[in-house]
mmCIF file with all atom_site columns, C-alpha atoms in Angstrom:
data_model
loop_
_atom_site.group_PDB
_atom_site.id
_atom_site.type_symbol
_atom_site.label_atom_id
_atom_site.label_alt_id
_atom_site.label_comp_id
_atom_site.label_asym_id
_atom_site.label_entity_id
_atom_site.label_seq_id
_atom_site.pdbx_PDB_ins_code
_atom_site.Cartn_x
_atom_site.Cartn_y
_atom_site.Cartn_z
_atom_site.occupancy
_atom_site.B_iso_or_equiv
_atom_site.pdbx_formal_charge
_atom_site.auth_seq_id
_atom_site.auth_comp_id
_atom_site.auth_asym_id
_atom_site.auth_atom_id
_atom_site.pdbx_PDB_model_num
ATOM 1   C CA . MET A 1 1   ? 0.000   0.000   0.000   1.00 58.00 ? 422 MET A CA 1
ATOM 2   C CA . VAL A 1 2   ? 1.078   3.562   -0.638  1.00 62.00 ? 423 VAL A CA 1
ATOM 3   C CA . SER A 1 3   ? 1.159   5.936   2.334   1.00 68.00 ? 424 SER A CA 1
ATOM 4   C CA . LYS A 1 4   ? -1.417  8.727   2.513   1.00 66.00 ? 425 LYS A CA 1
ATOM 5   C CA . LEU A 1 5   ? 1.320   11.356  2.709   1.00 68.00 ? 426 LEU A CA 1
ATOM 6   C CA . PHE A 1 6   ? 2.931   10.003  -0.463  1.00 63.00 ? 427 PHE A CA 1
ATOM 7   C CA . LEU A 1 7   ? -0.422  9.979   -2.278  1.00 60.00 ? 428 LEU A CA 1
ATOM 8   C CA . ARG A 1 8   ? -1.143  13.585  -1.209  1.00 66.00 ? 429 ARG A CA 1
ATOM 9   C CA . ARG A 1 9   ? 2.237   14.739  -2.462  1.00 66.00 ? 430 ARG A CA 1
ATOM 10  C CA . LEU A 1 10  ? 1.809   12.792  -5.706  1.00 61.00 ? 431 LEU A CA 1
ATOM 11  C CA . THR A 1 11  ? -1.679  14.201  -6.242  1.00 61.00 ? 432 THR A CA 1
ATOM 12  C CA . SER A 1 12  ? -0.397  17.714  -5.657  1.00 62.00 ? 433 SER A CA 1
ATOM 13  C CA . LYS A 1 13  ? 2.436   17.212  -8.151  1.00 59.00 ? 434 LYS A CA 1
ATOM 14  C CA . MET A 1 14  ? 0.066   15.727  -10.736 1.00 56.00 ? 435 MET A CA 1
ATOM 15  C CA . LYS A 1 15  ? -2.311  18.703  -10.424 1.00 55.00 ? 436 LYS A CA 1
ATOM 16  C CA . SER A 1 16  ? 0.512   21.134  -10.990 1.00 53.00 ? 437 SER A CA 1
ATOM 17  C CA . MET A 1 17  ? 1.759   19.054  -13.947 1.00 52.00 ? 438 MET A CA 1
ATOM 18  C CA . ASN A 1 18  ? -1.701  19.143  -15.527 1.00 49.00 ? 439 ASN A CA 1
ATOM 19  C CA . GLU A 1 19  ? -2.065  22.891  -14.888 1.00 47.00 ? 440 GLU A CA 1
ATOM 20  C CA . MET A 1 20  ? 1.310   23.579  -16.491 1.00 43.00 ? 441 MET A CA 1
ATOM 21  C CA . SER A 1 21  ? 0.610   21.281  -19.430 1.00 43.00 ? 442 SER A CA 1
ATOM 22  C CA . ASN A 1 22  ? 0.135   23.004  -22.737 1.00 40.00 ? 443 ASN A CA 1
ATOM 23  C CA . CYS A 1 23  ? -0.649  19.804  -24.582 1.00 40.00 ? 444 CYS A CA 1
ATOM 24  C CA . VAL A 1 24  ? -2.753  20.579  -27.645 1.00 35.00 ? 445 VAL A CA 1
ATOM 25  C CA . MET A 1 25  ? -4.191  17.046  -27.670 1.00 35.00 ? 446 MET A CA 1
ATOM 26  C CA . CYS A 1 26  ? -5.478  17.441  -24.085 1.00 39.00 ? 447 CYS A CA 1
ATOM 27  C CA . ASP A 1 27  ? -7.164  20.723  -25.016 1.00 37.00 ? 448 ASP A CA 1
ATOM 28  C CA . GLU A 1 28  ? -8.798  19.076  -28.036 1.00 35.00 ? 449 GLU A CA 1
ATOM 29  C CA . SER A 1 29  ? -10.283 16.310  -25.864 1.00 33.00 ? 450 SER A CA 1
ATOM 30  C CA . VAL A 1 30  ? -11.944 18.945  -23.682 1.00 31.00 ? 451 VAL A CA 1
ATOM 31  C CA . ILE A 1 31  ? -13.490 20.585  -26.741 1.00 26.00 ? 452 ILE A CA 1
ATOM 32  C CA . ARG A 1 32  ? -14.767 17.264  -28.108 1.00 28.00 ? 453 ARG A CA 1
ATOM 33  C CA . GLU A 1 33  ? -16.319 16.377  -24.740 1.00 28.00 ? 454 GLU A CA 1
ATOM 34  C CA . GLU A 1 34  ? -18.360 19.572  -24.775 1.00 27.00 ? 455 GLU A CA 1
ATOM 35  C CA . HIS A 1 35  ? -19.792 18.718  -28.197 1.00 24.00 ? 456 HIS A CA 1
ATOM 36  C CA . SER A 1 36  ? -20.811 15.083  -27.881 1.00 23.00 ? 457 SER A CA 1
ATOM 37  C CA . ARG A 1 37  ? -20.065 12.029  -25.759 1.00 25.00 ? 458 ARG A CA 1
ATOM 38  C CA . GLU A 1 38  ? -20.352 9.823   -28.863 1.00 26.00 ? 459 GLU A CA 1
ATOM 39  C CA . GLU A 1 39  ? -17.521 11.661  -30.609 1.00 30.00 ? 460 GLU A CA 1
ATOM 40  C CA . VAL A 1 40  ? -15.267 11.290  -27.581 1.00 35.00 ? 461 VAL A CA 1
ATOM 41  C CA . LYS A 1 41  ? -15.752 7.536   -27.504 1.00 51.00 ? 462 LYS A CA 1
ATOM 42  C CA . ASP A 1 42  ? -14.808 7.289   -31.160 1.00 57.00 ? 463 ASP A CA 1
ATOM 43  C CA . GLY A 1 43  ? -11.871 9.655   -30.625 1.00 74.00 ? 464 GLY A CA 1
ATOM 44  C CA . LEU A 1 44  ? -10.334 7.786   -27.686 1.00 82.00 ? 465 LEU A CA 1
ATOM 45  C CA . LYS A 1 45  ? -6.604  7.437   -27.914 1.00 91.00 ? 466 LYS A CA 1
ATOM 46  C CA . LEU A 1 46  ? -6.541  4.276   -25.800 1.00 94.00 ? 467 LEU A CA 1
ATOM 47  C CA . ASP A 1 47  ? -7.535  0.802   -26.920 1.00 95.00 ? 468 ASP A CA 1
ATOM 48  C CA . ILE A 1 48  ? -8.018  -1.890  -24.297 1.00 95.00 ? 469 ILE A CA 1
ATOM 49  C CA . GLU A 1 49  ? -8.305  -5.621  -24.885 1.00 96.00 ? 470 GLU A CA 1
ATOM 50  C CA . THR A 1 50  ? -8.441  -8.347  -22.257 1.00 95.00 ? 471 THR A CA 1
ATOM 51  C CA . ARG A 1 51  ? -7.808  -12.059 -22.312 1.00 95.00 ? 472 ARG A CA 1
ATOM 52  C CA . MET A 1 52  ? -7.565  -14.727 -19.649 1.00 93.00 ? 473 MET A CA 1
ATOM 53  C CA . THR A 1 53  ? -4.601  -17.085 -19.491 1.00 91.00 ? 474 THR A CA 1
ATOM 54  C CA . ASP A 1 54  ? -4.936  -20.787 -18.719 1.00 89.00 ? 475 ASP A CA 1
ATOM 55  C CA . ASP A 1 55  ? -3.594  -20.005 -15.233 1.00 87.00 ? 476 ASP A CA 1
ATOM 56  C CA . GLY A 1 56  ? -6.451  -17.608 -14.468 1.00 90.00 ? 477 GLY A CA 1
ATOM 57  C CA . VAL A 1 57  ? -4.491  -14.363 -14.872 1.00 94.00 ? 478 VAL A CA 1
ATOM 58  C CA . THR A 1 58  ? -6.188  -11.617 -16.876 1.00 96.00 ? 479 THR A CA 1
ATOM 59  C CA . ILE A 1 59  ? -3.952  -9.775  -19.335 1.00 97.00 ? 480 ILE A CA 1
ATOM 60  C CA . VAL A 1 60  ? -5.075  -6.239  -20.162 1.00 97.00 ? 481 VAL A CA 1
ATOM 61  C CA . PHE A 1 61  ? -3.486  -4.982  -23.398 1.00 97.00 ? 482 PHE A CA 1
ATOM 62  C CA . CYS A 1 62  ? -3.328  -1.192  -23.541 1.00 97.00 ? 483 CYS A CA 1
ATOM 63  C CA . THR A 1 63  ? -2.460  0.663   -26.735 1.00 96.00 ? 484 THR A CA 1
ATOM 64  C CA . GLY A 1 64  ? -2.284  4.442   -27.033 1.00 96.00 ? 485 GLY A CA 1
ATOM 65  C CA . ARG A 1 65  ? -2.207  6.976   -24.207 1.00 96.00 ? 486 ARG A CA 1
ATOM 66  C CA . ILE A 1 66  ? -3.243  6.888   -20.558 1.00 95.00 ? 487 ILE A CA 1
ATOM 67  C CA . VAL A 1 67  ? -4.004  10.546  -20.051 1.00 94.00 ? 488 VAL A CA 1
ATOM 68  C CA . TYR A 1 68  ? -6.403  12.993  -18.419 1.00 90.00 ? 489 TYR A CA 1
ATOM 69  C CA . ARG A 1 69  ? -10.119 12.572  -18.967 1.00 86.00 ? 490 ARG A CA 1
ATOM 70  C CA . ASP A 1 70  ? -11.680 9.844   -21.048 1.00 90.00 ? 491 ASP A CA 1
ATOM 71  C CA . GLU A 1 71  ? -8.684  7.551   -21.586 1.00 93.00 ? 492 GLU A CA 1
ATOM 72  C CA . ALA A 1 72  ? -7.902  7.293   -17.875 1.00 93.00 ? 493 ALA A CA 1
ATOM 73  C CA . ALA A 1 73  ? -11.612 6.930   -17.070 1.00 93.00 ? 494 ALA A CA 1
ATOM 74  C CA . VAL A 1 74  ? -12.097 4.088   -19.549 1.00 94.00 ? 495 VAL A CA 1
ATOM 75  C CA . LEU A 1 75  ? -9.057  2.270   -18.173 1.00 95.00 ? 496 LEU A CA 1
ATOM 76  C CA . ALA A 1 76  ? -10.328 2.723   -14.603 1.00 95.00 ? 497 ALA A CA 1
ATOM 77  C CA . LYS A 1 77  ? -13.783 1.418   -15.497 1.00 95.00 ? 498 LYS A CA 1
ATOM 78  C CA . THR A 1 78  ? -12.335 -1.665  -17.173 1.00 95.00 ? 499 THR A CA 1
ATOM 79  C CA . ILE A 1 79  ? -9.884  -2.432  -14.371 1.00 96.00 ? 500 ILE A CA 1
ATOM 80  C CA . LEU A 1 80  ? -12.434 -1.852  -11.582 1.00 96.00 ? 501 LEU A CA 1
ATOM 81  C CA . ARG A 1 81  ? -14.821 -4.285  -13.260 1.00 95.00 ? 502 ARG A CA 1
ATOM 82  C CA . LEU A 1 82  ? -12.079 -6.923  -13.414 1.00 94.00 ? 503 LEU A CA 1
ATOM 83  C CA . ILE A 1 83  ? -10.991 -6.273  -9.825  1.00 94.00 ? 504 ILE A CA 1
ATOM 84  C CA . ALA A 1 84  ? -14.594 -6.665  -8.667  1.00 92.00 ? 505 ALA A CA 1
ATOM 85  C CA . ASP A 1 85  ? -14.481 -10.171 -10.148 1.00 88.00 ? 506 ASP A CA 1
ATOM 86  C CA . GLY A 1 86  ? -11.422 -10.892 -7.961  1.00 87.00 ? 507 GLY A CA 1
ATOM 87  C CA . ARG A 1 87  ? -8.994  -11.250 -10.839 1.00 89.00 ? 508 ARG A CA 1
ATOM 88  C CA . ASN A 1 88  ? -5.243  -10.918 -10.816 1.00 94.00 ? 509 ASN A CA 1
ATOM 89  C CA . LEU A 1 89  ? -4.215  -8.577  -13.606 1.00 97.00 ? 510 LEU A CA 1
ATOM 90  C CA . VAL A 1 90  ? -1.215  -7.908  -15.791 1.00 97.00 ? 511 VAL A CA 1
ATOM 91  C CA . LEU A 1 91  ? -1.314  -4.580  -17.627 1.00 98.00 ? 512 LEU A CA 1
ATOM 92  C CA . ASP A 1 92  ? 0.630   -4.913  -20.858 1.00 98.00 ? 513 ASP A CA 1
ATOM 93  C CA . LEU A 1 93  ? 1.820   -1.353  -21.441 1.00 98.00 ? 514 LEU A CA 1
ATOM 94  C CA . SER A 1 94  ? 4.046   -2.138  -24.427 1.00 97.00 ? 515 SER A CA 1
ATOM 95  C CA . GLY A 1 95  ? 1.655   -0.233  -26.676 1.00 97.00 ? 516 GLY A CA 1
ATOM 96  C CA . VAL A 1 96  ? 1.330   2.803   -24.406 1.00 97.00 ? 517 VAL A CA 1
ATOM 97  C CA . GLU A 1 97  ? 3.110   5.794   -25.880 1.00 95.00 ? 518 GLU A CA 1
ATOM 98  C CA . MET A 1 98  ? 2.371   8.290   -23.129 1.00 94.00 ? 519 MET A CA 1
ATOM 99  C CA . VAL A 1 99  ? 1.185   8.536   -19.535 1.00 95.00 ? 520 VAL A CA 1
ATOM 100 C CA . ASP A 1 100 ? 0.516   11.893  -17.876 1.00 94.00 ? 521 ASP A CA 1
ATOM 101 C CA . GLY A 1 101 ? -0.015  12.855  -14.241 1.00 93.00 ? 522 GLY A CA 1
ATOM 102 C CA . ALA A 1 102 ? -3.688  11.920  -14.300 1.00 93.00 ? 523 ALA A CA 1
ATOM 103 C CA . GLY A 1 103 ? -2.835  8.553   -15.824 1.00 95.00 ? 524 GLY A CA 1
ATOM 104 C CA . LEU A 1 104 ? -0.246  7.896   -13.114 1.00 95.00 ? 525 LEU A CA 1
ATOM 105 C CA . GLY A 1 105 ? -2.736  8.897   -10.450 1.00 94.00 ? 526 GLY A CA 1
ATOM 106 C CA . GLU A 1 106 ? -5.320  6.560   -11.920 1.00 95.00 ? 527 GLU A CA 1
ATOM 107 C CA . LEU A 1 107 ? -2.833  3.676   -11.924 1.00 96.00 ? 528 LEU A CA 1
ATOM 108 C CA . VAL A 1 108 ? -1.918  4.340   -8.269  1.00 96.00 ? 529 VAL A CA 1
ATOM 109 C CA . GLY A 1 109 ? -5.589  4.451   -7.326  1.00 96.00 ? 530 GLY A CA 1
ATOM 110 C CA . LEU A 1 110 ? -6.294  1.218   -9.188  1.00 96.00 ? 531 LEU A CA 1
ATOM 111 C CA . TYR A 1 111 ? -3.301  -0.439  -7.551  1.00 96.00 ? 532 TYR A CA 1
ATOM 112 C CA . ASN A 1 112 ? -4.641  0.493   -4.106  1.00 95.00 ? 533 ASN A CA 1
ATOM 113 C CA . ARG A 1 113 ? -8.178  -0.616  -4.963  1.00 95.00 ? 534 ARG A CA 1
ATOM 114 C CA . ALA A 1 114 ? -6.852  -3.954  -6.189  1.00 95.00 ? 535 ALA A CA 1
ATOM 115 C CA . ALA A 1 115 ? -4.820  -4.454  -3.005  1.00 92.00 ? 536 ALA A CA 1
ATOM 116 C CA . ALA A 1 116 ? -7.836  -3.571  -0.858  1.00 93.00 ? 537 ALA A CA 1
ATOM 117 C CA . SER A 1 117 ? -9.994  -6.123  -2.690  1.00 92.00 ? 538 SER A CA 1
ATOM 118 C CA . ARG A 1 118 ? -7.332  -8.852  -2.551  1.00 88.00 ? 539 ARG A CA 1
ATOM 119 C CA . SER A 1 119 ? -6.575  -8.682  -6.234  1.00 91.00 ? 540 SER A CA 1
ATOM 120 C CA . ALA A 1 120 ? -3.291  -7.552  -7.718  1.00 94.00 ? 541 ALA A CA 1
ATOM 121 C CA . ILE A 1 121 ? -2.076  -5.468  -10.620 1.00 97.00 ? 542 ILE A CA 1
ATOM 122 C CA . LYS A 1 122 ? 1.328   -5.993  -12.202 1.00 97.00 ? 543 LYS A CA 1
ATOM 123 C CA . LEU A 1 123 ? 2.744   -3.886  -15.006 1.00 98.00 ? 544 LEU A CA 1
ATOM 124 C CA . ALA A 1 124 ? 4.608   -5.381  -17.940 1.00 98.00 ? 545 ALA A CA 1
ATOM 125 C CA . ALA A 1 125 ? 6.645   -4.340  -20.971 1.00 98.00 ? 546 ALA A CA 1
ATOM 126 C CA . LEU A 1 126 ? 6.838   -0.604  -20.322 1.00 97.00 ? 547 LEU A CA 1
ATOM 127 C CA . ARG A 1 127 ? 8.414   1.508   -23.042 1.00 97.00 ? 548 ARG A CA 1
ATOM 128 C CA . ASN A 1 128 ? 11.525  3.444   -22.034 1.00 96.00 ? 549 ASN A CA 1
ATOM 129 C CA . GLN A 1 129 ? 9.697   6.772   -21.898 1.00 95.00 ? 550 GLN A CA 1
ATOM 130 C CA . VAL A 1 130 ? 6.906   5.396   -19.697 1.00 96.00 ? 551 VAL A CA 1
ATOM 131 C CA . ARG A 1 131 ? 9.381   3.527   -17.485 1.00 96.00 ? 552 ARG A CA 1
ATOM 132 C CA . GLY A 1 132 ? 11.373  6.748   -17.137 1.00 95.00 ? 553 GLY A CA 1
ATOM 133 C CA . LEU A 1 133 ? 8.256   8.510   -15.854 1.00 95.00 ? 554 LEU A CA 1
ATOM 134 C CA . PHE A 1 134 ? 7.741   5.806   -13.214 1.00 96.00 ? 555 PHE A CA 1
ATOM 135 C CA . ASP A 1 135 ? 11.392  6.192   -12.169 1.00 96.00 ? 556 ASP A CA 1
ATOM 136 C CA . LEU A 1 136 ? 11.210  9.996   -12.140 1.00 95.00 ? 557 LEU A CA 1
ATOM 137 C CA . THR A 1 137 ? 8.105   10.059  -9.946  1.00 95.00 ? 558 THR A CA 1
ATOM 138 C CA . LYS A 1 138 ? 9.568   7.340   -7.715  1.00 95.00 ? 559 LYS A CA 1
ATOM 139 C CA . LEU A 1 139 ? 6.579   5.084   -8.394  1.00 95.00 ? 560 LEU A CA 1
ATOM 140 C CA . ALA A 1 140 ? 8.622   2.226   -9.865  1.00 95.00 ? 561 ALA A CA 1
ATOM 141 C CA . PRO A 1 141 ? 9.164   0.590   -6.432  1.00 95.00 ? 562 PRO A CA 1
ATOM 142 C CA . VAL A 1 142 ? 5.435   0.851   -5.644  1.00 94.00 ? 563 VAL A CA 1
ATOM 143 C CA . PHE A 1 143 ? 4.389   -1.343  -8.572  1.00 96.00 ? 564 PHE A CA 1
ATOM 144 C CA . ASP A 1 144 ? 5.507   -4.811  -9.575  1.00 96.00 ? 565 ASP A CA 1
ATOM 145 C CA . ILE A 1 145 ? 7.044   -4.046  -12.968 1.00 97.00 ? 566 ILE A CA 1
ATOM 146 C CA . TYR A 1 146 ? 8.196   -6.833  -15.297 1.00 98.00 ? 567 TYR A CA 1
ATOM 147 C CA . SER A 1 147 ? 10.036  -6.773  -18.593 1.00 97.00 ? 568 SER A CA 1
ATOM 148 C CA . SER A 1 148 ? 7.509   -9.070  -20.278 1.00 97.00 ? 569 SER A CA 1
ATOM 149 C CA . VAL A 1 149 ? 3.902   -10.134 -19.957 1.00 97.00 ? 570 VAL A CA 1
ATOM 150 C CA . GLU A 1 150 ? 4.983   -13.748 -19.590 1.00 96.00 ? 571 GLU A CA 1
ATOM 151 C CA . ALA A 1 151 ? 7.240   -12.933 -16.625 1.00 97.00 ? 572 ALA A CA 1
ATOM 152 C CA . ALA A 1 152 ? 4.477   -10.940 -14.926 1.00 96.00 ? 573 ALA A CA 1
ATOM 153 C CA . ALA A 1 153 ? 1.910   -13.712 -15.407 1.00 95.00 ? 574 ALA A CA 1
ATOM 154 C CA . ALA A 1 154 ? 4.364   -16.346 -14.195 1.00 95.00 ? 575 ALA A CA 1
ATOM 155 C CA . SER A 1 155 ? 5.032   -14.314 -11.040 1.00 95.00 ? 576 SER A CA 1
ATOM 156 C CA . TYR A 1 156 ? 1.476   -15.017 -9.891  1.00 92.00 ? 577 TYR A CA 1
ATOM 157 C CA . GLN A 1 157 ? 2.200   -18.731 -10.055 1.00 86.00 ? 578 GLN A CA 1
ATOM 158 C CA . LEU A 1 158 ? 5.462   -18.296 -8.145  1.00 77.00 ? 579 LEU A CA 1
ATOM 159 C CA . SER A 1 159 ? 3.780   -16.327 -5.386  1.00 68.00 ? 580 SER A CA 1
ATOM 160 C CA . ALA A 1 160 ? 1.067   -19.004 -5.090  1.00 61.00 ? 581 ALA A CA 1
ATOM 161 C CA . ILE A 1 161 ? 3.740   -21.657 -4.502  1.00 60.00 ? 582 ILE A CA 1
ATOM 162 C CA . ARG A 1 162 ? 5.388   -19.697 -1.678  1.00 52.00 ? 583 ARG A CA 1
#
């Protein structure tokens, strides 16, 4: 579990990062949301697919961006549904090009929700840029991060043996 003090500091940093952000793509998503919810769904920059392994681990393949607003919300909705079913998850982030402060915050929140409900979330195959963000924000030690999806899925079996 992450301490409350750490989460408060992280949340504060993420808010300031989002306020300082001059990302044109983020501004466009706000404009689209005002026009129509249907357009936002079609314009999502995050694709999510899930599959269950023979060992009962659910792999969540993420492709695109985990950023403020709809992308982070869609990921949270998907993960919370899987956690409610008591599943152990591996998030394959090999296709994720970008994560912003809101995306990091969402991942921390999901990690804590999973731990509270006796599920687990492990991250796999992070790109260098995304891994660098986890290192920079000192979140890398909080998560179980693996170099491959196979290694992350196998770690569930190893922990069951112990």
